[in-house]
Tab-separated table of C-alpha atoms in Angstrom:
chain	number	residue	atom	x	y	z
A	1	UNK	CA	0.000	0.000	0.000
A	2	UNK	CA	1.591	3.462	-1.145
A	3	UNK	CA	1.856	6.180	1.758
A	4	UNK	CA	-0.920	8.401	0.127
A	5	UNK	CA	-3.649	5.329	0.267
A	6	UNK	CA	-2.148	4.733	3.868
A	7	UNK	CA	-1.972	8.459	5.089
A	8	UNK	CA	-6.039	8.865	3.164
A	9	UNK	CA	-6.819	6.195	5.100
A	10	UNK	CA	-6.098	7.731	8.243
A	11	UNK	CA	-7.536	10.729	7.661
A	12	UNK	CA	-10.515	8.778	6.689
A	13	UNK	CA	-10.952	7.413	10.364
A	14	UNK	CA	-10.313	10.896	11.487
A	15	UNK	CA	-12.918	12.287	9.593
A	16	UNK	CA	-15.421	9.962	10.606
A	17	UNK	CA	-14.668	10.014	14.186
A	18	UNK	CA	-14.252	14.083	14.520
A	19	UNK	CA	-17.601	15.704	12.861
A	20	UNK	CA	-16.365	18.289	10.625
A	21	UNK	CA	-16.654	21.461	13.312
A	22	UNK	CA	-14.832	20.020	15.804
A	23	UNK	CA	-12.050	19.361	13.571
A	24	UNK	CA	-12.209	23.128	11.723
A	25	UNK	CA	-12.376	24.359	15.595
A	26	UNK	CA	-8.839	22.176	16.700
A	27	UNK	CA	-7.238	23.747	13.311
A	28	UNK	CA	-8.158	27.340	14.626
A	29	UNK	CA	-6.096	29.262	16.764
A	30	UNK	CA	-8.743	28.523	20.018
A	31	UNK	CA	-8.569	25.120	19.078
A	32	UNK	CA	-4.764	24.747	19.184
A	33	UNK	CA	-4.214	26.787	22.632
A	34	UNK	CA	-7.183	24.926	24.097
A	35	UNK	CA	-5.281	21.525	23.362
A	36	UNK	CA	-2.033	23.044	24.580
A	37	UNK	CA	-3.743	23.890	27.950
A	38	UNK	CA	-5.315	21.265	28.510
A	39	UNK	CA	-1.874	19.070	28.162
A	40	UNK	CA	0.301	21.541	30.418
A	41	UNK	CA	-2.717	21.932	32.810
A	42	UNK	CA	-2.891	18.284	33.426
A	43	UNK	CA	0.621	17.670	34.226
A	44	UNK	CA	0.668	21.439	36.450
A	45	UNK	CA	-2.462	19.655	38.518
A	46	UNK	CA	-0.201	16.874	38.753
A	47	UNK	CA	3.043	18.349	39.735
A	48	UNK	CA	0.758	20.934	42.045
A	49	UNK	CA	-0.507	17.951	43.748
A	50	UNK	CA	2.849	16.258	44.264
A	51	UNK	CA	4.657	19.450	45.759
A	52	UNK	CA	1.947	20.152	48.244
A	53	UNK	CA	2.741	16.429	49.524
A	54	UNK	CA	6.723	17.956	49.201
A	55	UNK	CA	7.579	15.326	46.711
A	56	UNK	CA	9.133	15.464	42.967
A	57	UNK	CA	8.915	12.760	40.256
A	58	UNK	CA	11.478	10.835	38.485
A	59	UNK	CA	14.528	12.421	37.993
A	60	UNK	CA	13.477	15.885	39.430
A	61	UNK	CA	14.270	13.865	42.771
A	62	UNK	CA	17.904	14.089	41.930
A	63	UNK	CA	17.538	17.597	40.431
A	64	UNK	CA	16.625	18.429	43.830
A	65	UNK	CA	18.433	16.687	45.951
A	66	UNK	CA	21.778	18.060	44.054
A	67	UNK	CA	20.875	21.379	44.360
A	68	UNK	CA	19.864	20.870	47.767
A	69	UNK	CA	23.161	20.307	48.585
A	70	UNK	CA	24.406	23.161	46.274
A	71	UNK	CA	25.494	20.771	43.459
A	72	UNK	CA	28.291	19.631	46.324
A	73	UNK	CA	29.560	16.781	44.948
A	74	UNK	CA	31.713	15.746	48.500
A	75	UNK	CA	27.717	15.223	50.032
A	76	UNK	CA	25.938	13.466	46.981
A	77	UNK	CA	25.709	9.841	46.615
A	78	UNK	CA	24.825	8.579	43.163
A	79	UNK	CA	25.103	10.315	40.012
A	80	UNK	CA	26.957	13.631	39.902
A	81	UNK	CA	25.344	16.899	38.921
A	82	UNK	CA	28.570	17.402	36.218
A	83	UNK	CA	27.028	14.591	33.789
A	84	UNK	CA	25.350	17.631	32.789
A	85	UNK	CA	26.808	20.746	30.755
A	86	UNK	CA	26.941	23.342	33.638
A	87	UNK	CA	23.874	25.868	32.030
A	88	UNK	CA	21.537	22.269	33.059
A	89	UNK	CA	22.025	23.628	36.642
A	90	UNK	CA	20.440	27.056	35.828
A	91	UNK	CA	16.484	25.689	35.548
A	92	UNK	CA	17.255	23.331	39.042
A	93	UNK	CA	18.379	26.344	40.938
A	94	UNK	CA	15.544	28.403	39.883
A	95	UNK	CA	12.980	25.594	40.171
A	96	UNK	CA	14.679	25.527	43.803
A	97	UNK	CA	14.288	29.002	44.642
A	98	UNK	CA	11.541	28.546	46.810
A	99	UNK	CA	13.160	25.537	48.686
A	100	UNK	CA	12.324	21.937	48.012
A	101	UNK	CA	8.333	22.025	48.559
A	102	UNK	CA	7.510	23.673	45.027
A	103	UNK	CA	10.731	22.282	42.976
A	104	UNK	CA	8.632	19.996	40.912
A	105	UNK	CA	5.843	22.277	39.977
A	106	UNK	CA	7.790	25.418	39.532
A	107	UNK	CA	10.060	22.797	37.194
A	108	UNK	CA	7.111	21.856	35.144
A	109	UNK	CA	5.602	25.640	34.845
A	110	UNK	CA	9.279	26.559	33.119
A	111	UNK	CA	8.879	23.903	30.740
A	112	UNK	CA	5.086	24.822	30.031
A	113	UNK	CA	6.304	28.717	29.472
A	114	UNK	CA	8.564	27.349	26.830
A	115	UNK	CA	6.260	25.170	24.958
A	116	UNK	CA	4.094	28.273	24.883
A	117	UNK	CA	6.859	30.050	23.414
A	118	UNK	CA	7.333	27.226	20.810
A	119	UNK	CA	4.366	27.484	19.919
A	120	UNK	CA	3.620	30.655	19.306
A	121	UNK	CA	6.842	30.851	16.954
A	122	UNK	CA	5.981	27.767	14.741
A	123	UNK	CA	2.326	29.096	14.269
A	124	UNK	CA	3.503	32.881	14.806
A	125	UNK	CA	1.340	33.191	17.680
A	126	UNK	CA	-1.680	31.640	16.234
A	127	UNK	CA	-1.784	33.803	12.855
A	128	UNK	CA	-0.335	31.051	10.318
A	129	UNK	CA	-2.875	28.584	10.338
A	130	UNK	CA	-1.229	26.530	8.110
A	131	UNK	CA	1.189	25.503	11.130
A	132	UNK	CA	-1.575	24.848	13.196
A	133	UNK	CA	-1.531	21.098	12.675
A	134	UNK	CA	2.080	20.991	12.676
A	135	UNK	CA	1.745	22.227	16.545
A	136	UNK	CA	-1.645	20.126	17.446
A	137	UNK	CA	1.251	17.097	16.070
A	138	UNK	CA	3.836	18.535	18.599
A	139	UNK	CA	1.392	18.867	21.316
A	140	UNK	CA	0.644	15.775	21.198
A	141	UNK	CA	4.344	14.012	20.811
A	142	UNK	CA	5.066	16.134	24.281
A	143	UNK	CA	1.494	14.769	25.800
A	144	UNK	CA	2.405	11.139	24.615
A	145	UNK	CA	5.990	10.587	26.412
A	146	UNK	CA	4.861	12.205	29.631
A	147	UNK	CA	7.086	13.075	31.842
A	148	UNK	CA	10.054	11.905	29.845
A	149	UNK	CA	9.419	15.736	28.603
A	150	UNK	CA	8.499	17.171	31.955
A	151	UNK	CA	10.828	15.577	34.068
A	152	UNK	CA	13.892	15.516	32.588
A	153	UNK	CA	16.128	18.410	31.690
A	154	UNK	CA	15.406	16.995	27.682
A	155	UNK	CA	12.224	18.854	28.275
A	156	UNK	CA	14.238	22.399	28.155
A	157	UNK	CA	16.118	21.617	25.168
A	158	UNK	CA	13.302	20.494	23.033
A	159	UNK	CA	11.547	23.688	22.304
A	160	UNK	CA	14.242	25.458	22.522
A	161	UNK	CA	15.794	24.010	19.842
A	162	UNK	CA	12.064	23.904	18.017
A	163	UNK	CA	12.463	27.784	18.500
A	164	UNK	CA	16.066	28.252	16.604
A	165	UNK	CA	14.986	26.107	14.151
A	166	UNK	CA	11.833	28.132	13.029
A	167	UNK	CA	14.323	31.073	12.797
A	168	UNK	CA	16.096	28.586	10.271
A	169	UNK	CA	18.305	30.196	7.963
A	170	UNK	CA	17.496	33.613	7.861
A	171	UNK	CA	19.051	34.656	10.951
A	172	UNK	CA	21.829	31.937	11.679
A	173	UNK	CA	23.641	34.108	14.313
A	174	UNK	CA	20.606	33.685	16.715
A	175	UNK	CA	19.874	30.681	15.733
A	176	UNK	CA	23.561	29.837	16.233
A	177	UNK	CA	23.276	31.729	20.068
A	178	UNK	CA	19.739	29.624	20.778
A	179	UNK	CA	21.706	25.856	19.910
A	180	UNK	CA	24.350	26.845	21.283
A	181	UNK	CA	23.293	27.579	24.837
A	182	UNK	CA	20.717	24.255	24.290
A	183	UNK	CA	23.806	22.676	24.036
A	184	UNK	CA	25.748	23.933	27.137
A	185	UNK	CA	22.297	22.360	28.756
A	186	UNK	CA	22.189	19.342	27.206
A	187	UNK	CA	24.812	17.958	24.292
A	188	UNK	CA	22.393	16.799	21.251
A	189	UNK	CA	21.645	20.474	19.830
A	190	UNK	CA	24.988	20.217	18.647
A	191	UNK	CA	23.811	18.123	15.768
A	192	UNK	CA	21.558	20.999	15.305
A	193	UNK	CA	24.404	23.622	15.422
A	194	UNK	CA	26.468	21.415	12.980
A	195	UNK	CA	23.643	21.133	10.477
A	196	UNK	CA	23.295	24.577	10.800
A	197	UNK	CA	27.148	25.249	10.086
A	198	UNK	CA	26.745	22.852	7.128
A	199	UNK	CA	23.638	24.961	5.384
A	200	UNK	CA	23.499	28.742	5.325
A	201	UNK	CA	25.800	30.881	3.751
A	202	UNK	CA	27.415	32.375	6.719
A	203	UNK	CA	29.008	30.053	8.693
A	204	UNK	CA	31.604	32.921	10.293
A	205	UNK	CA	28.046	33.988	11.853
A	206	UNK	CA	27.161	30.103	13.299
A	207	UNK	CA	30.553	30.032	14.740
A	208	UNK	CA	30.566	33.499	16.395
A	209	UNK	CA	27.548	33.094	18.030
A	210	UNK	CA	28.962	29.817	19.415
A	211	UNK	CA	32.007	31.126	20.712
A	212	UNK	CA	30.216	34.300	22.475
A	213	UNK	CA	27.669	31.453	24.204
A	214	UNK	CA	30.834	29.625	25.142
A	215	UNK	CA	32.925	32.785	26.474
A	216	UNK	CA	29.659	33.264	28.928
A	217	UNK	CA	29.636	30.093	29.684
A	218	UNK	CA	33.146	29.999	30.943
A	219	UNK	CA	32.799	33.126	32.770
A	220	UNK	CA	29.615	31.176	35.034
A	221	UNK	CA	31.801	28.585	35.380
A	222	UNK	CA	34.443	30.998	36.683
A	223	UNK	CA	31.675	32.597	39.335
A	224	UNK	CA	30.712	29.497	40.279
A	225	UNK	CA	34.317	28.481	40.891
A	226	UNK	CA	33.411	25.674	39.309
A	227	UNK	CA	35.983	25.937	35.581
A	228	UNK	CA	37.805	22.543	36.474
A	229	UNK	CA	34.282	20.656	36.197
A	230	UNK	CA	33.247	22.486	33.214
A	231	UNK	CA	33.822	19.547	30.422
A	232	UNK	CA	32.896	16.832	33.389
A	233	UNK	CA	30.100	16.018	31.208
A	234	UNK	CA	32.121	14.709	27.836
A	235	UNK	CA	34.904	13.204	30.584
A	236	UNK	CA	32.385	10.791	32.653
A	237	UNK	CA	30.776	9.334	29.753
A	238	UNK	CA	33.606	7.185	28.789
A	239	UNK	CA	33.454	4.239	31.725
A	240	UNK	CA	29.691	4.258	30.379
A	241	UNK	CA	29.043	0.777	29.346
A	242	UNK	CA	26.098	-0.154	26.884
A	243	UNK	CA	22.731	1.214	28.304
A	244	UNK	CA	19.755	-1.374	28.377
A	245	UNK	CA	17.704	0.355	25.916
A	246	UNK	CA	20.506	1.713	23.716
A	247	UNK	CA	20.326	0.527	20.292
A	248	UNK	CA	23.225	-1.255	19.321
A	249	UNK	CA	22.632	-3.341	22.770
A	250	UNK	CA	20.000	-5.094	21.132
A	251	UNK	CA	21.871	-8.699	20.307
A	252	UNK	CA	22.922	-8.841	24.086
A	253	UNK	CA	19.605	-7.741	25.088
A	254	UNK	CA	18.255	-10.785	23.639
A	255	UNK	CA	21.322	-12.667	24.883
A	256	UNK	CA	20.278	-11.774	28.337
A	257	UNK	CA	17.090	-12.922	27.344
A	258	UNK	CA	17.980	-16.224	26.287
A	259	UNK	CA	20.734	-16.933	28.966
A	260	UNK	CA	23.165	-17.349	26.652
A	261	UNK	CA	26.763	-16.728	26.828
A	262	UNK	CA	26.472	-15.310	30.367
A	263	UNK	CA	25.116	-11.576	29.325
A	264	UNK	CA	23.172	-10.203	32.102
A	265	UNK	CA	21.179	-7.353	33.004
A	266	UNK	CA	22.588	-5.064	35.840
A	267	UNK	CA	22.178	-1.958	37.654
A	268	UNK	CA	25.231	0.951	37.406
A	269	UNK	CA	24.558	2.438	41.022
A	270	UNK	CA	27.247	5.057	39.888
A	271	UNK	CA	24.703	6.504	37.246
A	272	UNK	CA	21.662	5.138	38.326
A	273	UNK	CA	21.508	3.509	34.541
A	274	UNK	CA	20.406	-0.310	33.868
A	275	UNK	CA	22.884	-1.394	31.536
A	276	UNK	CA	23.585	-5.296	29.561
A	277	UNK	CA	26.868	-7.198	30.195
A	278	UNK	CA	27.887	-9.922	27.959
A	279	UNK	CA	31.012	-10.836	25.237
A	280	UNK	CA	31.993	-8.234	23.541
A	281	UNK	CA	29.709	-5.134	25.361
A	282	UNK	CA	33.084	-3.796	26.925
A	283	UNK	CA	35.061	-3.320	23.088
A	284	UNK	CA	31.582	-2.055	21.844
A	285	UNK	CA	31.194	0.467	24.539
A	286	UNK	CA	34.617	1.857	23.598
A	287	UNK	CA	33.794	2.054	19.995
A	288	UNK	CA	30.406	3.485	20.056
A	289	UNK	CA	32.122	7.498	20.979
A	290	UNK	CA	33.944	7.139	17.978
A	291	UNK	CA	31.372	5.248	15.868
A	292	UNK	CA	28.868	8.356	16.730
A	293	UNK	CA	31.316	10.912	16.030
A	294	UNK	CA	32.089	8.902	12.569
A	295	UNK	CA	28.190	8.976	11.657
A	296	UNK	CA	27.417	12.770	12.646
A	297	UNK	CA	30.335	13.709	10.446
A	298	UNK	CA	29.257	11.219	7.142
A	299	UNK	CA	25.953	12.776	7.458
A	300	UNK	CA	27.084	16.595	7.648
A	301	UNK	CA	29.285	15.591	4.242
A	302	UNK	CA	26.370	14.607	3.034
A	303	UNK	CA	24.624	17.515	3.472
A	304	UNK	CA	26.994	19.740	1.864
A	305	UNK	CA	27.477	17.569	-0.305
A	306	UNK	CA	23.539	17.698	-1.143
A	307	UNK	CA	23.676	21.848	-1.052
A	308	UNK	CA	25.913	21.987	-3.387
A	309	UNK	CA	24.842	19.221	-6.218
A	310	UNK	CA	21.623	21.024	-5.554
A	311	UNK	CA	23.137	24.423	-6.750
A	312	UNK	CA	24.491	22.529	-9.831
A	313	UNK	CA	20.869	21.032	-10.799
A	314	UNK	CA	19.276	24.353	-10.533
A	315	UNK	CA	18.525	25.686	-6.574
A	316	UNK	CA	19.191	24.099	-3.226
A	317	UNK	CA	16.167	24.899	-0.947
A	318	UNK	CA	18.264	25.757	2.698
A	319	UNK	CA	15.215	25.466	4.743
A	320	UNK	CA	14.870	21.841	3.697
A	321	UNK	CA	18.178	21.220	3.893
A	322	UNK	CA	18.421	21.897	7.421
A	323	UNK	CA	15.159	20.227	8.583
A	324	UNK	CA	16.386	17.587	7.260
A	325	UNK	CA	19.653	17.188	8.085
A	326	UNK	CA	19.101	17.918	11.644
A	327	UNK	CA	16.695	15.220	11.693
A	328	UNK	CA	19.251	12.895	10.672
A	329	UNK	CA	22.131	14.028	13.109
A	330	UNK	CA	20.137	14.277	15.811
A	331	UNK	CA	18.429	10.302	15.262
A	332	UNK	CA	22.531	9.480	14.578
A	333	UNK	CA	22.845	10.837	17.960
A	334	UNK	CA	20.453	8.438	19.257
A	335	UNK	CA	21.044	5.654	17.288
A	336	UNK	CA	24.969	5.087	17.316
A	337	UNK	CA	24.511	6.440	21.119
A	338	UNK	CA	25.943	3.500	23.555
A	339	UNK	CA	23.166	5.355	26.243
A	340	UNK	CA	19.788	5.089	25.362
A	341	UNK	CA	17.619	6.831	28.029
A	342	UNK	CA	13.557	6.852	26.489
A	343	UNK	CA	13.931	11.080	26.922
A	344	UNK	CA	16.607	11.051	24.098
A	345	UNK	CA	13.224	10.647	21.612
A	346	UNK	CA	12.338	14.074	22.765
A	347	UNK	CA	14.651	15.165	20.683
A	348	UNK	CA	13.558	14.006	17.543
A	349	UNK	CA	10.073	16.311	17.608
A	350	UNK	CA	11.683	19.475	17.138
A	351	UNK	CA	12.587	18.788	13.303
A	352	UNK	CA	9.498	16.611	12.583
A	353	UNK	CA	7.255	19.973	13.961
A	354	UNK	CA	8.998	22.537	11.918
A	355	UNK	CA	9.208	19.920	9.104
A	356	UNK	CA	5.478	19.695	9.134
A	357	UNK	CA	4.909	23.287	9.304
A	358	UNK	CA	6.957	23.279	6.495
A	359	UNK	CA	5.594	20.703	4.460
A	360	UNK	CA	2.918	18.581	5.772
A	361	UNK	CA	3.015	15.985	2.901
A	362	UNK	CA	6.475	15.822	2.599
A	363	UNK	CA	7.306	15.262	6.258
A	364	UNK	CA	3.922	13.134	7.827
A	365	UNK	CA	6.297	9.917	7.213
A	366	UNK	CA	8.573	10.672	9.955
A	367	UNK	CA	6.235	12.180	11.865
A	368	UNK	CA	3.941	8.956	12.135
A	369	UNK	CA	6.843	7.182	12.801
A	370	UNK	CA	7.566	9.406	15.488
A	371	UNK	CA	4.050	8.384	17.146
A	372	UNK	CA	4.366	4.718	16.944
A	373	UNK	CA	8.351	5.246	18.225
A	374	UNK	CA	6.350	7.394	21.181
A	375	UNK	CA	4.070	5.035	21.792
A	376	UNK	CA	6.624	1.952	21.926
A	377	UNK	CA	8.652	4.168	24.171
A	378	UNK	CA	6.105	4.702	26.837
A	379	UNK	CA	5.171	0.868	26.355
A	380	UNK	CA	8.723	0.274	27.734
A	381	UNK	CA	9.066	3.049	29.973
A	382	UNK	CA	7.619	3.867	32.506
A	383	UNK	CA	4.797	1.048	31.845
A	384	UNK	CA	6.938	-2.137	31.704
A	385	UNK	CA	10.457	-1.480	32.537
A	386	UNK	CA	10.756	-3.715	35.154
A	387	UNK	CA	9.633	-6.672	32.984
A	388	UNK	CA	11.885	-5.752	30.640
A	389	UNK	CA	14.782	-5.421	32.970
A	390	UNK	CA	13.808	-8.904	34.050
A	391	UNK	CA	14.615	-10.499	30.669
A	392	UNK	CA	10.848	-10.215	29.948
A	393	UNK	CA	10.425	-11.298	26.076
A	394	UNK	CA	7.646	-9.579	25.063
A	395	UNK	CA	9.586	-6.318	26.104
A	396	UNK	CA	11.984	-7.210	24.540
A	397	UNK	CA	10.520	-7.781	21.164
A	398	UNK	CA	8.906	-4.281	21.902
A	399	UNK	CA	11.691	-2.612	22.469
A	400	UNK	CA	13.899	-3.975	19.437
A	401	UNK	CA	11.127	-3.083	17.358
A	402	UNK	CA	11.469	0.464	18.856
A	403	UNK	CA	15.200	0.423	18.089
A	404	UNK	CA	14.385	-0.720	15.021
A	405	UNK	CA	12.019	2.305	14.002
A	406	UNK	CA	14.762	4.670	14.963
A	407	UNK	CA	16.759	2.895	12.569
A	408	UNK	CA	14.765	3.454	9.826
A	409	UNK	CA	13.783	6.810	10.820
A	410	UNK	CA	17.700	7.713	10.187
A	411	UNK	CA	17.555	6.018	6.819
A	412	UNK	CA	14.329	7.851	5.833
A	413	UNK	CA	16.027	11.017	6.757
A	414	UNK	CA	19.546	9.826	5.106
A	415	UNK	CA	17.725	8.945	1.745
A	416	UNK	CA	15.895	12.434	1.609
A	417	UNK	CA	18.952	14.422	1.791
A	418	UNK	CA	20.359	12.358	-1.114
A	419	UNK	CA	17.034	13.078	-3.329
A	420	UNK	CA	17.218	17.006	-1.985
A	421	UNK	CA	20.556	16.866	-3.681
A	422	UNK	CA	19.162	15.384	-7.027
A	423	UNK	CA	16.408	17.343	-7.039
A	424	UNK	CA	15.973	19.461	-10.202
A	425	UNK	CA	15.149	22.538	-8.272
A	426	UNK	CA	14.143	23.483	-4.444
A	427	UNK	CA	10.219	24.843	-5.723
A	428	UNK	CA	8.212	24.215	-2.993
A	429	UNK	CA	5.689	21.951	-3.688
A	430	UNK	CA	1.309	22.522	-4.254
A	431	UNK	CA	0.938	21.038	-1.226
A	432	UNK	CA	3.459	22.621	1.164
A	433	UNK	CA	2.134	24.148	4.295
A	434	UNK	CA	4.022	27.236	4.152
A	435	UNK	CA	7.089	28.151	5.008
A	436	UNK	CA	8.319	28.515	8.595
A	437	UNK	CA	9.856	32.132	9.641
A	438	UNK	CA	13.174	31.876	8.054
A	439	UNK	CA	13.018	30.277	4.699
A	440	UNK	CA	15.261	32.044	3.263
A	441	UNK	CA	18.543	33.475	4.197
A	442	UNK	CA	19.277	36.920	4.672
């Protein structure tokens, strides 16, 4: 079945389970902020209701605690606060500011303020309906993986890197200045920042604007007294073995499974991370840094190497160039990533949104995907992740097909930047949406 009978299909269901008002009144501005408070009022309630008890939720419990302590490393046990870039502090301390009773909500309420402000830039604050769908689709994605979004520090970077990339590649100094702070919170926007480098005309401007983030960064670091821990994050990653649900620890997954040459599942207490032992996971674990670092850079090639055949066959379309392209570094990140925490698919929305807002036809294929990848991820976590810990087959088989989504997901996105590059001419299609802020470059 081709992807238009599959895609009319769906919309056929749609259609004939939403009467045709209430589906003109969720593609209307009204519509689209009514869905969006209804998400980020139901998990407000939620946190609301767990700070008046003084609790958090999930990993905001070791937000909390570290800050409690002042990010003190000499009176933490567990996981240091330094596996983070040092800006990933910033949102704990003011979520603290209050002490540890409100932590969780006030945490939450900064990540609702910048969906909001994704939002309103993808759909320019309600006005280009067009990109209404595009943000009902994003809504959603963040209302599907729960508090993988909310709870996590992933949940910051997400629309912030949504935001640069509607600024695209008209104004690649910002843009630059937005990823590049993102990625002093959290690494992965630097697949963003290198597809940016790779696309717009001014790169002088994408590297600037990195080194000015950087220079500030360094000069917290030096307030906080705090320089010496300032690449902790890249250094601690290395005695990392392969993470459970990472997705080249699939074949010992199923070897720990099976019970068969003595892989096991076990708990790193050091990083609070379930991880699979077995023959060969040790020589894998030291080749994954330099397999990622291999992939990210094969893909940027190809995307220069796609801007400029595109010149030579008549245009290169930028915009789609980048979407693109940061969709596939930023699934390389997660796929040739020896960690495979279920918040890393947070980062894979930002691209899909803009991409729809872009062009809906052109980019519903990864964004279904997305949904079913979504769906399997909060199958596996939080629902059944201690089955699957427990060599539970079914899991198993849920999570490989996961794994194996993401996989093709990276292809898909692989195989369109080599057809941008043959393309006759970047002429946005009849049935584009419209093109985000930023389209062109200045």
């Amino acid at each position: 079945m081709s992807t238009d009978k599959f895609f009319a299909g769906l919309s056929h269901t749609r259609d004939r389970i939403l009467p045709a008002p209430a589906l003109a009144w969720l593609k209307s501005p009204q519509g689209m902020w009514s869905v969006f408070a209804a998400v980020h009022l139901f998990f407000l309630v939620f946190a609301g209701i767990l700070s008046l008890r003084g609790e958090a939720f999930s990993d905001t419990f070791i937000y909390r605690s570290w800050v409690d302590v002042g990010f003190d490393e000499t009176r933490i046990t567990g996981p240091s606060p330094w596996v983070y870039p040092i800006l990933a502090l910033l949102p704990m301390a003011v979520a603290h500011v209050f002490g540890n009773a409100p932590f969780l909500f006030l945490w939450v309420l900064m990540i609702t303020f910048l969906n909001f402000l994704a939002v309103a830039k993808l759909t320019s604050w309600g006005r280009r309906r067009q990109a209404i769908p595009a943000a009902l689709w994003w809504i959603s994605f963040t209302g599907l993986l729960g508090w993988l979004g909310f709870a996590r520090v992933d949940g910051f970077t997400a629309p912030v890197v949504l935001i640069a990339l509607s600024l695209g590649v008209a104004q690649p100094f910002l843009a630059s200045a937005i990823l590049s702070a993102a990625t002093w919170m959290k690494v992965w926007p630097a697949a963003v920042v290198l597809a940016l480098f790779t696309v717009v005309k001014h790169r002088v401007r994408v590297v600037l604007a990195g080194v000015l983030v950087t220079v500030l960064v360094v000069g917290l670091a030096l307030s906080m007294q705090s320089l010496p821990k300032l690449l902790n994050f890249l250094l601690q990653q290395g005695d990392r073995g392969m993470q459970l649900e990472a997705t080249f620890t699939t074949p010992w997954l199923w070897m720990s499974v099976m019970g068969l040459g003595g892989a096991r599942m076990y708990m790193n207490q050091d990083i609070n991370s379930m991880q699979v032992d077995g023959p060969g996971t040790q020589v894998m674990s030291v080749l994954m840094q330099p397999l990622l670092v291999a992939a990210a850079l094969l893909v940027a090639g190809l995307i220069f190497w796609a801007l400029h055949t595109g010149k030579r066959n008549g245009g290169a379309d930028r915009t789609e160039l980048l979407l693109l392209g940061a969709l596939a570094l930023a699934t390389a990140f997660v796929v040739f990533n020896k960690v495979g925490s279920p918040q890393f698919m947070v980062w894979l929305s930002p691209a899909v949104a803009v991409g729809l807002a872009y062009s809906w036809k052109a980019w519903r294929v990864p964004a279904a995907m997305l949904i079913a990848i979504g769906v399997l991820t909060f199958v596996v976590y939080p629902l059944f992740y201690d089955a699957l810990s427990h060599n539970n087959p079914v899991m198993a088989g849920v999570l490989t097909l996961r794994n194996l989504m993401l996989v093709v997901l990276f292809v898909w996105s692989v195989r369109g930047l080599f057809q941008l590059g043959r393309r006759p001419s970047a002429v946005p299609s009849k049935h584009d949406a419209g093109a985000p802020a930023g389209a062109k470059e200045s």
